[in-house]
């Protein structure tokens, strides 16, 4: 069963920050939150992951609430190429034996 | 560095037939996972192989099977195909213990008619 809840779709203007929310209220203390995106007709692409602290890389920032029940993926300056389905995922299991439990995803449309 | 390669990209089969899909992971990656993606069910985990052994298995019938070879390449097989098996089948590879998750291939689009 999915452990995450996301809005089915969102729009964002090109050049603005895209903020994608995710609810994971049943997450356990050692379960990581991962974000992937899938551009049409391609395999999913890793974006970022985190456990408790906020994380940032060249693609995005991940903000996790203190109670870890929700998180937000931020694309700071969205471009048309960021149009994709974004998946918020919980990783269950240990470091060497884990599974990614996928939600339904948010279809993000970047508008010119 | 070559990515994850899946072959074939597209496949059309008749109900009742069987099919084999192939996945070549990134060099050095020893873990290969398979997913089924459909519009109705989304991404569902099929199984994971590591060092030629199945390590995890999702909730799919026994018609779905897989194996991994000593060079880490993996195949999945679906026997007695049903119309509902039409889907995008995705393969992903990862390093053992990697916190950076999986690298996915572009998938094999299977259509059962």
mmCIF file with all atom_site columns, C-alpha atoms in Angstrom, chain A:
data_model
loop_
_atom_site.group_PDB
_atom_site.id
_atom_site.type_symbol
_atom_site.label_atom_id
_atom_site.label_alt_id
_atom_site.label_comp_id
_atom_site.label_asym_id
_atom_site.label_entity_id
_atom_site.label_seq_id
_atom_site.pdbx_PDB_ins_code
_atom_site.Cartn_x
_atom_site.Cartn_y
_atom_site.Cartn_z
_atom_site.occupancy
_atom_site.B_iso_or_equiv
_atom_site.pdbx_formal_charge
_atom_site.auth_seq_id
_atom_site.auth_comp_id
_atom_site.auth_asym_id
_atom_site.auth_atom_id
_atom_site.pdbx_PDB_model_num
ATOM 1   C CA . UNK A 1 1   ? 0.000  0.000  0.000   1.00 0.00 ? 1   UNK A CA 1
ATOM 2   C CA . UNK A 1 2   ? 1.162  3.517  -0.826  1.00 0.00 ? 2   UNK A CA 1
ATOM 3   C CA . UNK A 1 3   ? 2.500  5.420  2.149   1.00 0.00 ? 3   UNK A CA 1
ATOM 4   C CA . UNK A 1 4   ? 2.336  8.851  0.483   1.00 0.00 ? 4   UNK A CA 1
ATOM 5   C CA . UNK A 1 5   ? -0.426 11.190 -0.648  1.00 0.00 ? 5   UNK A CA 1
ATOM 6   C CA . UNK A 1 6   ? 0.097  13.836 -3.311  1.00 0.00 ? 6   UNK A CA 1
ATOM 7   C CA . UNK A 1 7   ? -2.186 16.168 -5.263  1.00 0.00 ? 7   UNK A CA 1
ATOM 8   C CA . UNK A 1 8   ? -2.884 14.618 -8.675  1.00 0.00 ? 8   UNK A CA 1
ATOM 9   C CA . UNK A 1 9   ? -1.864 17.712 -10.629 1.00 0.00 ? 9   UNK A CA 1
ATOM 10  C CA . UNK A 1 10  ? -0.359 21.188 -10.318 1.00 0.00 ? 10  UNK A CA 1
ATOM 11  C CA . UNK A 1 11  ? 0.519  24.105 -12.569 1.00 0.00 ? 11  UNK A CA 1
ATOM 12  C CA . UNK A 1 12  ? 3.451  26.470 -12.242 1.00 0.00 ? 12  UNK A CA 1
ATOM 13  C CA . UNK A 1 13  ? 4.623  29.424 -14.318 1.00 0.00 ? 13  UNK A CA 1
ATOM 14  C CA . UNK A 1 14  ? 7.992  29.140 -16.016 1.00 0.00 ? 14  UNK A CA 1
ATOM 15  C CA . UNK A 1 15  ? 10.734 30.806 -13.967 1.00 0.00 ? 15  UNK A CA 1
ATOM 16  C CA . UNK A 1 16  ? 8.806  30.569 -10.711 1.00 0.00 ? 16  UNK A CA 1
ATOM 17  C CA . UNK A 1 17  ? 9.447  28.145 -7.876  1.00 0.00 ? 17  UNK A CA 1
ATOM 18  C CA . UNK A 1 18  ? 7.406  24.954 -8.016  1.00 0.00 ? 18  UNK A CA 1
ATOM 19  C CA . UNK A 1 19  ? 6.420  23.628 -4.593  1.00 0.00 ? 19  UNK A CA 1
ATOM 20  C CA . UNK A 1 20  ? 5.169  20.057 -4.581  1.00 0.00 ? 20  UNK A CA 1
ATOM 21  C CA . UNK A 1 21  ? 3.633  18.817 -1.323  1.00 0.00 ? 21  UNK A CA 1
ATOM 22  C CA . UNK A 1 22  ? 3.564  15.262 -0.027  1.00 0.00 ? 22  UNK A CA 1
ATOM 23  C CA . UNK A 1 23  ? 1.857  13.741 2.979   1.00 0.00 ? 23  UNK A CA 1
ATOM 24  C CA . UNK A 1 24  ? 3.457  10.691 4.619   1.00 0.00 ? 24  UNK A CA 1
ATOM 25  C CA . UNK A 1 25  ? 1.798  10.668 8.018   1.00 0.00 ? 25  UNK A CA 1
ATOM 26  C CA . UNK A 1 26  ? 2.474  6.958  8.706   1.00 0.00 ? 26  UNK A CA 1
ATOM 27  C CA . UNK A 1 27  ? 6.200  7.099  8.008   1.00 0.00 ? 27  UNK A CA 1
ATOM 28  C CA . UNK A 1 28  ? 8.450  5.301  10.488  1.00 0.00 ? 28  UNK A CA 1
ATOM 29  C CA . UNK A 1 29  ? 11.498 6.817  12.119  1.00 0.00 ? 29  UNK A CA 1
ATOM 30  C CA . UNK A 1 30  ? 14.070 5.117  9.902   1.00 0.00 ? 30  UNK A CA 1
ATOM 31  C CA . UNK A 1 31  ? 12.232 5.433  6.598   1.00 0.00 ? 31  UNK A CA 1
ATOM 32  C CA . UNK A 1 32  ? 13.620 7.844  4.059   1.00 0.00 ? 32  UNK A CA 1
ATOM 33  C CA . UNK A 1 33  ? 11.602 10.077 1.749   1.00 0.00 ? 33  UNK A CA 1
ATOM 34  C CA . UNK A 1 34  ? 12.655 9.969  -1.892  1.00 0.00 ? 34  UNK A CA 1
ATOM 35  C CA . UNK A 1 35  ? 11.541 12.017 -4.857  1.00 0.00 ? 35  UNK A CA 1
ATOM 36  C CA . UNK A 1 36  ? 11.681 10.853 -8.447  1.00 0.00 ? 36  UNK A CA 1
ATOM 37  C CA . UNK A 1 37  ? 10.213 12.319 -11.586 1.00 0.00 ? 37  UNK A CA 1
ATOM 38  C CA . UNK A 1 38  ? 9.118  10.717 -14.808 1.00 0.00 ? 38  UNK A CA 1
ATOM 39  C CA . UNK A 1 39  ? 9.056  12.570 -18.061 1.00 0.00 ? 39  UNK A CA 1
ATOM 40  C CA . UNK A 1 40  ? 6.719  11.129 -20.646 1.00 0.00 ? 40  UNK A CA 1
ATOM 41  C CA . UNK A 1 41  ? 7.920  7.845  -22.167 1.00 0.00 ? 41  UNK A CA 1
ATOM 42  C CA . UNK A 1 42  ? 11.060 7.702  -20.040 1.00 0.00 ? 42  UNK A CA 1
ATOM 43  C CA . UNK A 1 43  ? 12.043 5.815  -16.893 1.00 0.00 ? 43  UNK A CA 1
ATOM 44  C CA . UNK A 1 44  ? 11.821 7.624  -13.547 1.00 0.00 ? 44  UNK A CA 1
ATOM 45  C CA . UNK A 1 45  ? 14.746 9.860  -12.619 1.00 0.00 ? 45  UNK A CA 1
ATOM 46  C CA . UNK A 1 46  ? 16.111 10.308 -9.109  1.00 0.00 ? 46  UNK A CA 1
ATOM 47  C CA . UNK A 1 47  ? 15.837 13.866 -7.739  1.00 0.00 ? 47  UNK A CA 1
ATOM 48  C CA . UNK A 1 48  ? 16.612 13.940 -4.035  1.00 0.00 ? 48  UNK A CA 1
ATOM 49  C CA . UNK A 1 49  ? 16.081 12.131 -0.747  1.00 0.00 ? 49  UNK A CA 1
ATOM 50  C CA . UNK A 1 50  ? 16.120 12.891 2.978   1.00 0.00 ? 50  UNK A CA 1
ATOM 51  C CA . UNK A 1 51  ? 15.417 11.530 6.429   1.00 0.00 ? 51  UNK A CA 1
ATOM 52  C CA . UNK A 1 52  ? 14.975 14.382 8.903   1.00 0.00 ? 52  UNK A CA 1
ATOM 53  C CA . UNK A 1 53  ? 16.998 17.358 7.740   1.00 0.00 ? 53  UNK A CA 1
ATOM 54  C CA . UNK A 1 54  ? 16.279 19.591 4.790   1.00 0.00 ? 54  UNK A CA 1
ATOM 55  C CA . UNK A 1 55  ? 18.337 18.708 1.739   1.00 0.00 ? 55  UNK A CA 1
ATOM 56  C CA . UNK A 1 56  ? 19.443 20.606 -1.349  1.00 0.00 ? 56  UNK A CA 1
ATOM 57  C CA . UNK A 1 57  ? 21.191 19.560 -4.532  1.00 0.00 ? 57  UNK A CA 1
ATOM 58  C CA . UNK A 1 58  ? 21.615 20.960 -8.015  1.00 0.00 ? 58  UNK A CA 1
ATOM 59  C CA . UNK A 1 59  ? 18.110 19.922 -9.013  1.00 0.00 ? 59  UNK A CA 1
ATOM 60  C CA . UNK A 1 60  ? 15.911 20.725 -6.039  1.00 0.00 ? 60  UNK A CA 1
ATOM 61  C CA . UNK A 1 61  ? 15.411 21.278 -2.333  1.00 0.00 ? 61  UNK A CA 1
ATOM 62  C CA . UNK A 1 62  ? 13.566 18.982 0.035   1.00 0.00 ? 62  UNK A CA 1
ATOM 63  C CA . UNK A 1 63  ? 11.891 20.413 3.104   1.00 0.00 ? 63  UNK A CA 1
ATOM 64  C CA . UNK A 1 64  ? 10.743 17.854 5.699   1.00 0.00 ? 64  UNK A CA 1
ATOM 65  C CA . UNK A 1 65  ? 8.552  18.945 8.600   1.00 0.00 ? 65  UNK A CA 1
ATOM 66  C CA . UNK A 1 66  ? 9.826  18.413 12.103  1.00 0.00 ? 66  UNK A CA 1
ATOM 67  C CA . UNK A 1 67  ? 7.264  15.668 12.797  1.00 0.00 ? 67  UNK A CA 1
ATOM 68  C CA . UNK A 1 68  ? 8.226  14.063 9.430   1.00 0.00 ? 68  UNK A CA 1
ATOM 69  C CA . UNK A 1 69  ? 4.578  13.666 8.468   1.00 0.00 ? 69  UNK A CA 1
ATOM 70  C CA . UNK A 1 70  ? 4.918  15.762 5.342   1.00 0.00 ? 70  UNK A CA 1
ATOM 71  C CA . UNK A 1 71  ? 7.489  17.201 2.977   1.00 0.00 ? 71  UNK A CA 1
ATOM 72  C CA . UNK A 1 72  ? 7.765  19.636 0.093   1.00 0.00 ? 72  UNK A CA 1
ATOM 73  C CA . UNK A 1 73  ? 9.894  19.356 -3.013  1.00 0.00 ? 73  UNK A CA 1
ATOM 74  C CA . UNK A 1 74  ? 10.983 22.745 -4.340  1.00 0.00 ? 74  UNK A CA 1
ATOM 75  C CA . UNK A 1 75  ? 12.167 23.331 -7.893  1.00 0.00 ? 75  UNK A CA 1
ATOM 76  C CA . UNK A 1 76  ? 13.577 26.856 -7.506  1.00 0.00 ? 76  UNK A CA 1
ATOM 77  C CA . UNK A 1 77  ? 13.284 28.110 -11.097 1.00 0.00 ? 77  UNK A CA 1
ATOM 78  C CA . UNK A 1 78  ? 10.977 25.853 -13.056 1.00 0.00 ? 78  UNK A CA 1
ATOM 79  C CA . UNK A 1 79  ? 11.534 25.436 -16.789 1.00 0.00 ? 79  UNK A CA 1
ATOM 80  C CA . UNK A 1 80  ? 9.344  23.838 -19.427 1.00 0.00 ? 80  UNK A CA 1
ATOM 81  C CA . UNK A 1 81  ? 11.574 20.754 -19.259 1.00 0.00 ? 81  UNK A CA 1
ATOM 82  C CA . UNK A 1 82  ? 10.481 20.229 -15.650 1.00 0.00 ? 82  UNK A CA 1
ATOM 83  C CA . UNK A 1 83  ? 7.009  19.208 -16.851 1.00 0.00 ? 83  UNK A CA 1
ATOM 84  C CA . UNK A 1 84  ? 6.714  15.640 -15.560 1.00 0.00 ? 84  UNK A CA 1
ATOM 85  C CA . UNK A 1 85  ? 5.033  13.389 -13.019 1.00 0.00 ? 85  UNK A CA 1
ATOM 86  C CA . UNK A 1 86  ? 6.712  13.779 -9.633  1.00 0.00 ? 86  UNK A CA 1
ATOM 87  C CA . UNK A 1 87  ? 6.636  10.859 -7.223  1.00 0.00 ? 87  UNK A CA 1
ATOM 88  C CA . UNK A 1 88  ? 7.046  11.132 -3.485  1.00 0.00 ? 88  UNK A CA 1
ATOM 89  C CA . UNK A 1 89  ? 8.214  7.769  -2.202  1.00 0.00 ? 89  UNK A CA 1
ATOM 90  C CA . UNK A 1 90  ? 8.989  6.130  1.119   1.00 0.00 ? 90  UNK A CA 1
ATOM 91  C CA . UNK A 1 91  ? 11.925 3.758  1.322   1.00 0.00 ? 91  UNK A CA 1
ATOM 92  C CA . UNK A 1 92  ? 11.277 0.858  3.653   1.00 0.00 ? 92  UNK A CA 1
ATOM 93  C CA . UNK A 1 93  ? 13.787 -1.727 4.861   1.00 0.00 ? 93  UNK A CA 1
ATOM 94  C CA . UNK A 1 94  ? 17.455 -1.604 5.758   1.00 0.00 ? 94  UNK A CA 1
ATOM 95  C CA . UNK A 1 95  ? 20.394 -0.091 3.910   1.00 0.00 ? 95  UNK A CA 1
ATOM 96  C CA . UNK A 1 96  ? 21.171 -3.265 1.983   1.00 0.00 ? 96  UNK A CA 1
ATOM 97  C CA . UNK A 1 97  ? 17.670 -4.616 1.515   1.00 0.00 ? 97  UNK A CA 1
ATOM 98  C CA . UNK A 1 98  ? 15.139 -1.940 0.812   1.00 0.00 ? 98  UNK A CA 1
ATOM 99  C CA . UNK A 1 99  ? 12.111 -1.229 -1.324  1.00 0.00 ? 99  UNK A CA 1
ATOM 100 C CA . UNK A 1 100 ? 10.666 1.983  -2.633  1.00 0.00 ? 100 UNK A CA 1
ATOM 101 C CA . UNK A 1 101 ? 6.923  2.287  -2.024  1.00 0.00 ? 101 UNK A CA 1
ATOM 102 C CA . UNK A 1 102 ? 5.566  4.515  -4.780  1.00 0.00 ? 102 UNK A CA 1
ATOM 103 C CA . UNK A 1 103 ? 2.553  6.805  -4.552  1.00 0.00 ? 103 UNK A CA 1
ATOM 104 C CA . UNK A 1 104 ? 0.354  7.972  -7.401  1.00 0.00 ? 104 UNK A CA 1
ATOM 105 C CA . UNK A 1 105 ? 2.439  11.064 -8.170  1.00 0.00 ? 105 UNK A CA 1
ATOM 106 C CA . UNK A 1 106 ? 1.709  14.694 -9.053  1.00 0.00 ? 106 UNK A CA 1
ATOM 107 C CA . UNK A 1 107 ? 1.551  15.741 -12.673 1.00 0.00 ? 107 UNK A CA 1
ATOM 108 C CA . UNK A 1 108 ? 3.371  19.073 -12.770 1.00 0.00 ? 108 UNK A CA 1
ATOM 109 C CA . UNK A 1 109 ? 2.752  21.276 -15.797 1.00 0.00 ? 109 UNK A CA 1
ATOM 110 C CA . UNK A 1 110 ? 5.064  24.244 -16.320 1.00 0.00 ? 110 UNK A CA 1
ATOM 111 C CA . UNK A 1 111 ? 3.376  26.970 -18.329 1.00 0.00 ? 111 UNK A CA 1
ATOM 112 C CA . UNK A 1 112 ? 5.199  29.610 -20.403 1.00 0.00 ? 112 UNK A CA 1
#
